[in-house]
PDB file of C-alpha atoms in Angstrom:
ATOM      1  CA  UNK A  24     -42.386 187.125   5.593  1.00 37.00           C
ATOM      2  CA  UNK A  25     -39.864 189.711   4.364  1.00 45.00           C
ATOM      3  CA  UNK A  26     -40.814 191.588   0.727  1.00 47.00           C
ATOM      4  CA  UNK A  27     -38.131 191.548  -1.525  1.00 52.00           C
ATOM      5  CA  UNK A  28     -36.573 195.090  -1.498  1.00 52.00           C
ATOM      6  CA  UNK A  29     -34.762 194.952  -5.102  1.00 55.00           C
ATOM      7  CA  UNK A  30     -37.694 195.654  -6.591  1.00 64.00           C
ATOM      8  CA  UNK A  31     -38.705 198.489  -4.715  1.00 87.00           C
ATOM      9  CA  UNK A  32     -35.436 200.164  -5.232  1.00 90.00           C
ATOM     10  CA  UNK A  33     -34.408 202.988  -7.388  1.00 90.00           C
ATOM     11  CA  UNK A  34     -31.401 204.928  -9.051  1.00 92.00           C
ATOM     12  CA  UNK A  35     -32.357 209.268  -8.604  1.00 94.00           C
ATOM     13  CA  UNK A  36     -30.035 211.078 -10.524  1.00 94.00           C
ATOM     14  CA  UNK A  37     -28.640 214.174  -8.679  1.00 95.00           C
ATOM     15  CA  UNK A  38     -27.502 217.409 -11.181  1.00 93.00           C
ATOM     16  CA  UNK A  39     -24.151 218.799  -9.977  1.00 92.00           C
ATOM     17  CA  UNK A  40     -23.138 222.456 -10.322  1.00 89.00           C
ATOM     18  CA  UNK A  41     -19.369 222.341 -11.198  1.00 85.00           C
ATOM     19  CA  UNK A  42     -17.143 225.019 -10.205  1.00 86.00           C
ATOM     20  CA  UNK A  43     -14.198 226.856 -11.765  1.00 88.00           C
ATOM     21  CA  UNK A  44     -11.898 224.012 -11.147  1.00 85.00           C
ATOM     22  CA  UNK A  45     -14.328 221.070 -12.107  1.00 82.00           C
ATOM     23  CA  UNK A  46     -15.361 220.289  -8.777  1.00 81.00           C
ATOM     24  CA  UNK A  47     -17.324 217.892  -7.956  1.00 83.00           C
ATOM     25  CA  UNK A  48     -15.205 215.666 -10.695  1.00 83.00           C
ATOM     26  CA  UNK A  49     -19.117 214.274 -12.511  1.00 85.00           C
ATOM     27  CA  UNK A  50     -21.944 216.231 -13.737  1.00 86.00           C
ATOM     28  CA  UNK A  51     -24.050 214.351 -11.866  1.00 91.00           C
ATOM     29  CA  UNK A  52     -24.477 211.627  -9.195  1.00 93.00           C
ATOM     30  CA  UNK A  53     -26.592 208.365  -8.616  1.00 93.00           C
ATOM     31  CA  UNK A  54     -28.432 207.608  -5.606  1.00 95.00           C
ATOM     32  CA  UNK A  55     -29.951 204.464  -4.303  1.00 94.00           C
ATOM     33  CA  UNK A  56     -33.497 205.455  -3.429  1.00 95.00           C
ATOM     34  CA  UNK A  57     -36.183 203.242  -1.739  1.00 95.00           C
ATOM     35  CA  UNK A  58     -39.923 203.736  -3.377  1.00 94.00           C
ATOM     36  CA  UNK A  59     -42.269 204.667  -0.840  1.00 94.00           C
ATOM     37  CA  UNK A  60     -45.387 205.347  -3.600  1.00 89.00           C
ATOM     38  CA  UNK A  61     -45.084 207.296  -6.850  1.00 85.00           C
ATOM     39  CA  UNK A  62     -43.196 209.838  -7.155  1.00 91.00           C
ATOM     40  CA  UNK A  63     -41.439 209.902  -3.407  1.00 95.00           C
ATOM     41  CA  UNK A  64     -38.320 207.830  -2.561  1.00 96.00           C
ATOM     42  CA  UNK A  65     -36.207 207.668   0.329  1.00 97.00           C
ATOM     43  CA  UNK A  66     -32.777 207.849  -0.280  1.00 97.00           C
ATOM     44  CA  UNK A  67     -30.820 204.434   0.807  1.00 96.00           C
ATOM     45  CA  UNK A  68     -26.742 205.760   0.380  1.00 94.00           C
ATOM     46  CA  UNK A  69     -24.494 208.895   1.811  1.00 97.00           C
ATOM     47  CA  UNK A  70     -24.451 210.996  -1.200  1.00 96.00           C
ATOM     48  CA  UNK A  71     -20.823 211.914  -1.787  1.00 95.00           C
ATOM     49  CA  UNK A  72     -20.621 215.258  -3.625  1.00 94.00           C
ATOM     50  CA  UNK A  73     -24.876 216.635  -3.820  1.00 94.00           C
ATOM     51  CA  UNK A  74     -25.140 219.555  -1.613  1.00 92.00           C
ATOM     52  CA  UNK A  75     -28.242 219.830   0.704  1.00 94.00           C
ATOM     53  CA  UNK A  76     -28.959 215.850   0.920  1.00 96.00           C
ATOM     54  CA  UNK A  77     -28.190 213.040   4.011  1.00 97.00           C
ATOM     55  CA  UNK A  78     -29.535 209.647   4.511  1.00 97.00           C
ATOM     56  CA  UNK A  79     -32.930 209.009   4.810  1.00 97.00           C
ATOM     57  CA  UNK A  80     -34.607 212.280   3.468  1.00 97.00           C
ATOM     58  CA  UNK A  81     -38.173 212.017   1.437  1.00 97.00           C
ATOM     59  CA  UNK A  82     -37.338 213.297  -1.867  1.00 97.00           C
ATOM     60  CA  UNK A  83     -39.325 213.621  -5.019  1.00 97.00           C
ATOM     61  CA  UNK A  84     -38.182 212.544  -8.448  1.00 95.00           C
ATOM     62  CA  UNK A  85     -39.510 211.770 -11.690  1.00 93.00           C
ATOM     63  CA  UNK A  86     -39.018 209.366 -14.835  1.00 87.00           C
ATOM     64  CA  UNK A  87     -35.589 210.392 -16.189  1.00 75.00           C
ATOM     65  CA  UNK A  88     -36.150 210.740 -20.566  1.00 77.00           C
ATOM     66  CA  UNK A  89     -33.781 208.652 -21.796  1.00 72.00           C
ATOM     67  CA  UNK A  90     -32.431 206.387 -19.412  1.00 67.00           C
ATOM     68  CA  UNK A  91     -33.109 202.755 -18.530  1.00 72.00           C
ATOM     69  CA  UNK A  92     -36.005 201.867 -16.420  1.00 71.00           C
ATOM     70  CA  UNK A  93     -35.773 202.771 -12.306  1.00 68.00           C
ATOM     71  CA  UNK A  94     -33.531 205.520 -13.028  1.00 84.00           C
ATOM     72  CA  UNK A  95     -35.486 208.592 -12.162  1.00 92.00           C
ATOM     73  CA  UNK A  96     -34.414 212.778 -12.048  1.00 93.00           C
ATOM     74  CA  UNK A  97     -34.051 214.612  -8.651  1.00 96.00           C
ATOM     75  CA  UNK A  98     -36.731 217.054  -8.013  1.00 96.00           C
ATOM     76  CA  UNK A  99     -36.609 218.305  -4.243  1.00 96.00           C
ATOM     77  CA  UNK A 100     -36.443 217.187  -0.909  1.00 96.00           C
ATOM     78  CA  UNK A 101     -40.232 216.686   0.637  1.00 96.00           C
ATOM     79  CA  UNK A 102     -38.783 215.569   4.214  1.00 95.00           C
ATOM     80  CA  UNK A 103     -35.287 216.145   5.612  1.00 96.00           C
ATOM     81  CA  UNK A 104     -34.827 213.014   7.710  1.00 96.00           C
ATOM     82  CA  UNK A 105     -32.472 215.000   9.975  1.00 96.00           C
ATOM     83  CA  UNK A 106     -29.425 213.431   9.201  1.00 97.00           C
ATOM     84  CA  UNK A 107     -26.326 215.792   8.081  1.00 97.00           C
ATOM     85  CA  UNK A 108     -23.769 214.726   5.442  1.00 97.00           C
ATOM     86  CA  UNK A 109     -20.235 215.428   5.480  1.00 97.00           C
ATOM     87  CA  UNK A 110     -17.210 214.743   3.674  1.00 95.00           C
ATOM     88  CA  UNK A 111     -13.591 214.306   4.033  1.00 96.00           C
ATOM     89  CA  UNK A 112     -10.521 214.159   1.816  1.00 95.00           C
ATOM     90  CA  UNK A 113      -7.775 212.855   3.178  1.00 96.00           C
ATOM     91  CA  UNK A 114      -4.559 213.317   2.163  1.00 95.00           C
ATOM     92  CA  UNK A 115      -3.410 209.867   1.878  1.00 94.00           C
ATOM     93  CA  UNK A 116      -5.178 206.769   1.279  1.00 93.00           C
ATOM     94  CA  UNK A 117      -3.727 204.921   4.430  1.00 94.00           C
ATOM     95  CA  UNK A 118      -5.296 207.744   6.741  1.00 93.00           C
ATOM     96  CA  UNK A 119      -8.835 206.453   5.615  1.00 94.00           C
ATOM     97  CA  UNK A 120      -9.077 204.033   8.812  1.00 94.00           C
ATOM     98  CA  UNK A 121      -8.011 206.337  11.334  1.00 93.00           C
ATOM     99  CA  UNK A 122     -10.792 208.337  10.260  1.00 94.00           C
ATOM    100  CA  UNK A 123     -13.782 205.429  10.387  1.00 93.00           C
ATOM    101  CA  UNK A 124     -12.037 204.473  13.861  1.00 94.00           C
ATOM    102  CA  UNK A 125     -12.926 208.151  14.858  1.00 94.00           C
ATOM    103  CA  UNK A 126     -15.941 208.315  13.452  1.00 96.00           C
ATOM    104  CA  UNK A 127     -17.765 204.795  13.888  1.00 95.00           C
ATOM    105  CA  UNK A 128     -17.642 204.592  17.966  1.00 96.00           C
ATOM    106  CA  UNK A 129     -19.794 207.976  17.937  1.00 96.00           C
ATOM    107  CA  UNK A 130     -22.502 206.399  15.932  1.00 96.00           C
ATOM    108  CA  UNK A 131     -21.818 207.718  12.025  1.00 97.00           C
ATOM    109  CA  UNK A 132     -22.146 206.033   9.019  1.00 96.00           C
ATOM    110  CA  UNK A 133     -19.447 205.527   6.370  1.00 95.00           C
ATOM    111  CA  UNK A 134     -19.297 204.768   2.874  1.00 94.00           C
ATOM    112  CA  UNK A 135     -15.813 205.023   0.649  1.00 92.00           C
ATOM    113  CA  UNK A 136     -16.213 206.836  -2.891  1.00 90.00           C
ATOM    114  CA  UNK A 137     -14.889 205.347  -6.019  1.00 89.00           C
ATOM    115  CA  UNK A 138     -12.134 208.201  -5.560  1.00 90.00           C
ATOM    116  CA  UNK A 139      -9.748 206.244  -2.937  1.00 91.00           C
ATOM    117  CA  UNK A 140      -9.402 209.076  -0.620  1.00 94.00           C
ATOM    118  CA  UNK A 141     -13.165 210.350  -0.629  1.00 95.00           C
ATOM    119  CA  UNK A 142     -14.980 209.466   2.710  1.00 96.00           C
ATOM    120  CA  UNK A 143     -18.861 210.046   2.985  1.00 97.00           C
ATOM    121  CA  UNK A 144     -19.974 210.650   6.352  1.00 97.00           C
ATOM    122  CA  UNK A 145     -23.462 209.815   7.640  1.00 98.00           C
ATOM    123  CA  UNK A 146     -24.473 211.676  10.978  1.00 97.00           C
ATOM    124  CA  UNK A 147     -27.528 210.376  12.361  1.00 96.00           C
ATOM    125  CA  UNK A 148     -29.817 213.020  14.409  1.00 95.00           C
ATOM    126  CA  UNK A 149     -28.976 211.620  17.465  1.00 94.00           C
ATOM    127  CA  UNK A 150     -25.696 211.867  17.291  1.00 95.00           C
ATOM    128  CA  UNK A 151     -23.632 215.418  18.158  1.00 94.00           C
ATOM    129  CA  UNK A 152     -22.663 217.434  15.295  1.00 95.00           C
ATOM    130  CA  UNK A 153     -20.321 219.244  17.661  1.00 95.00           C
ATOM    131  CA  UNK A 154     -18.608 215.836  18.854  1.00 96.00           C
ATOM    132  CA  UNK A 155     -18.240 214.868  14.980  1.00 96.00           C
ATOM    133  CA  UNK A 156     -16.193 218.296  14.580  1.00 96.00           C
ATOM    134  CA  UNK A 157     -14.220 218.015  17.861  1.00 96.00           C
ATOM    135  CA  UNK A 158     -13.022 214.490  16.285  1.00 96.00           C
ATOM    136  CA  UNK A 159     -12.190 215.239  13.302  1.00 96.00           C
ATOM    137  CA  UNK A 160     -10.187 218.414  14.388  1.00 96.00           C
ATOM    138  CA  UNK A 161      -7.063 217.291  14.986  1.00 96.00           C
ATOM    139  CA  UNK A 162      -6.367 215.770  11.371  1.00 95.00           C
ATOM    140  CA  UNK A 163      -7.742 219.147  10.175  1.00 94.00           C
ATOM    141  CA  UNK A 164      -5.469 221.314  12.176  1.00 96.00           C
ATOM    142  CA  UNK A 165      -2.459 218.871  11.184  1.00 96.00           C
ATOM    143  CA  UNK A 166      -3.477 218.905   7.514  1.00 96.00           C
ATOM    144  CA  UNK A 167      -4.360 215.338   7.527  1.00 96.00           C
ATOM    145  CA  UNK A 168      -7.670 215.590   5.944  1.00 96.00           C
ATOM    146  CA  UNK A 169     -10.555 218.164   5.011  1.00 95.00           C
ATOM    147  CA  UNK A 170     -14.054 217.912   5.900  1.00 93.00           C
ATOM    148  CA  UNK A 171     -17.208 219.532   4.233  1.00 93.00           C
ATOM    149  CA  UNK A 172     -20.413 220.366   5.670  1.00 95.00           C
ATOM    150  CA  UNK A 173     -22.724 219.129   2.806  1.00 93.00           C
ATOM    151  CA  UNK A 174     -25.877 219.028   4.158  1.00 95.00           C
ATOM    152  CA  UNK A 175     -26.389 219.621   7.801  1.00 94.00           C
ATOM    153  CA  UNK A 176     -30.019 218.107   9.640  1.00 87.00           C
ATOM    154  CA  UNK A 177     -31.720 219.290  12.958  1.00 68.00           C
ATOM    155  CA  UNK A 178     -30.442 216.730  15.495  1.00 51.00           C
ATOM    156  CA  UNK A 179     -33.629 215.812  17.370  1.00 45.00           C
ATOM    157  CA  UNK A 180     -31.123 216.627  20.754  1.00 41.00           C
ATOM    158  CA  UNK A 181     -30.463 219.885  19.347  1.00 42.00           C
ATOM    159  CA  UNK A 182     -31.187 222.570  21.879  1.00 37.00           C
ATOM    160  CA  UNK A 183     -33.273 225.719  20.645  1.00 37.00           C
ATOM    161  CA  UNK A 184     -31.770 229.204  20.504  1.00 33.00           C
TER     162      UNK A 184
END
């Protein structure tokens, strides 16, 4: 019989560092974590603007002061799961599907930000890092969209060098 999840589930607020222009556009960011014991949590969404987190990575975080209960305050990453994050802005809207069409077939996760032309990318370790670029290349070099390398894992077919 299947537990029910919603209970083990958690909000982790991220800090964000905003630059000179007010980039990213929050001061922080909410992730949906999964409670594995106290105190470590393995986060359940593509984070769109942290740095330095993907899918799946062990983090640890504690009670936040404050806020309303399950919402807990980033501490570090325990485990890298080996997924990399990246993200794209696209230049318009309508381009968003061309971009999960590229991206889907090769194995990468997708989620859409609140901000319409924000995509977050999910990159699983087996899946090429180089074969992600090589698609998304094209729209770059036409000025269709821009990608970011937010977090980037060690791909378990990664060779050694």
């Amino acid at each position: 019989m299947e537990q029910d999840k919603s209970e083990r589930y958690v909000k982790i607020i991220i800090p964000l560092e905003q630059d000179e222009d007010g980039y990213p556009p929050a001061g922080s960011e909410r992730l949906w974590a999964l409670q594995l014991e106290e105190g470590r949590y393995k986060v359940d969404n593509i984070p769109f603007f942290a740095r330095d987190l993907a899918l799946g990575d062990i983090v640890s975080a504690i009670p936040e002061q404050g806020a309303e209960e399950g919402v807990l305050r980033y501490q570090q990453v325990l485990q890298p799961s080996g997924h990399s994050t990246f993200r794209i802005l696209v230049q318009d809207e309508d381009q968003v599907p061309e971009v999960c069409r590229l991206l889907e077939p090769l194995g990468c996760g997708i989620e859409r930000s609140h901000l319409p032309r924000l995509i977050a990318i999910d990159i699983p370790p087996s899946v090429s890092l180089e074969a992600v670029r090589e698609a998304l290349a094209p729209g770059h070099a036409q000025e269709r969209w821009e990608h970011e390398e937010s977090c980037l894992g060690q791909p378990a077919t990664e060779q050694g060098g």
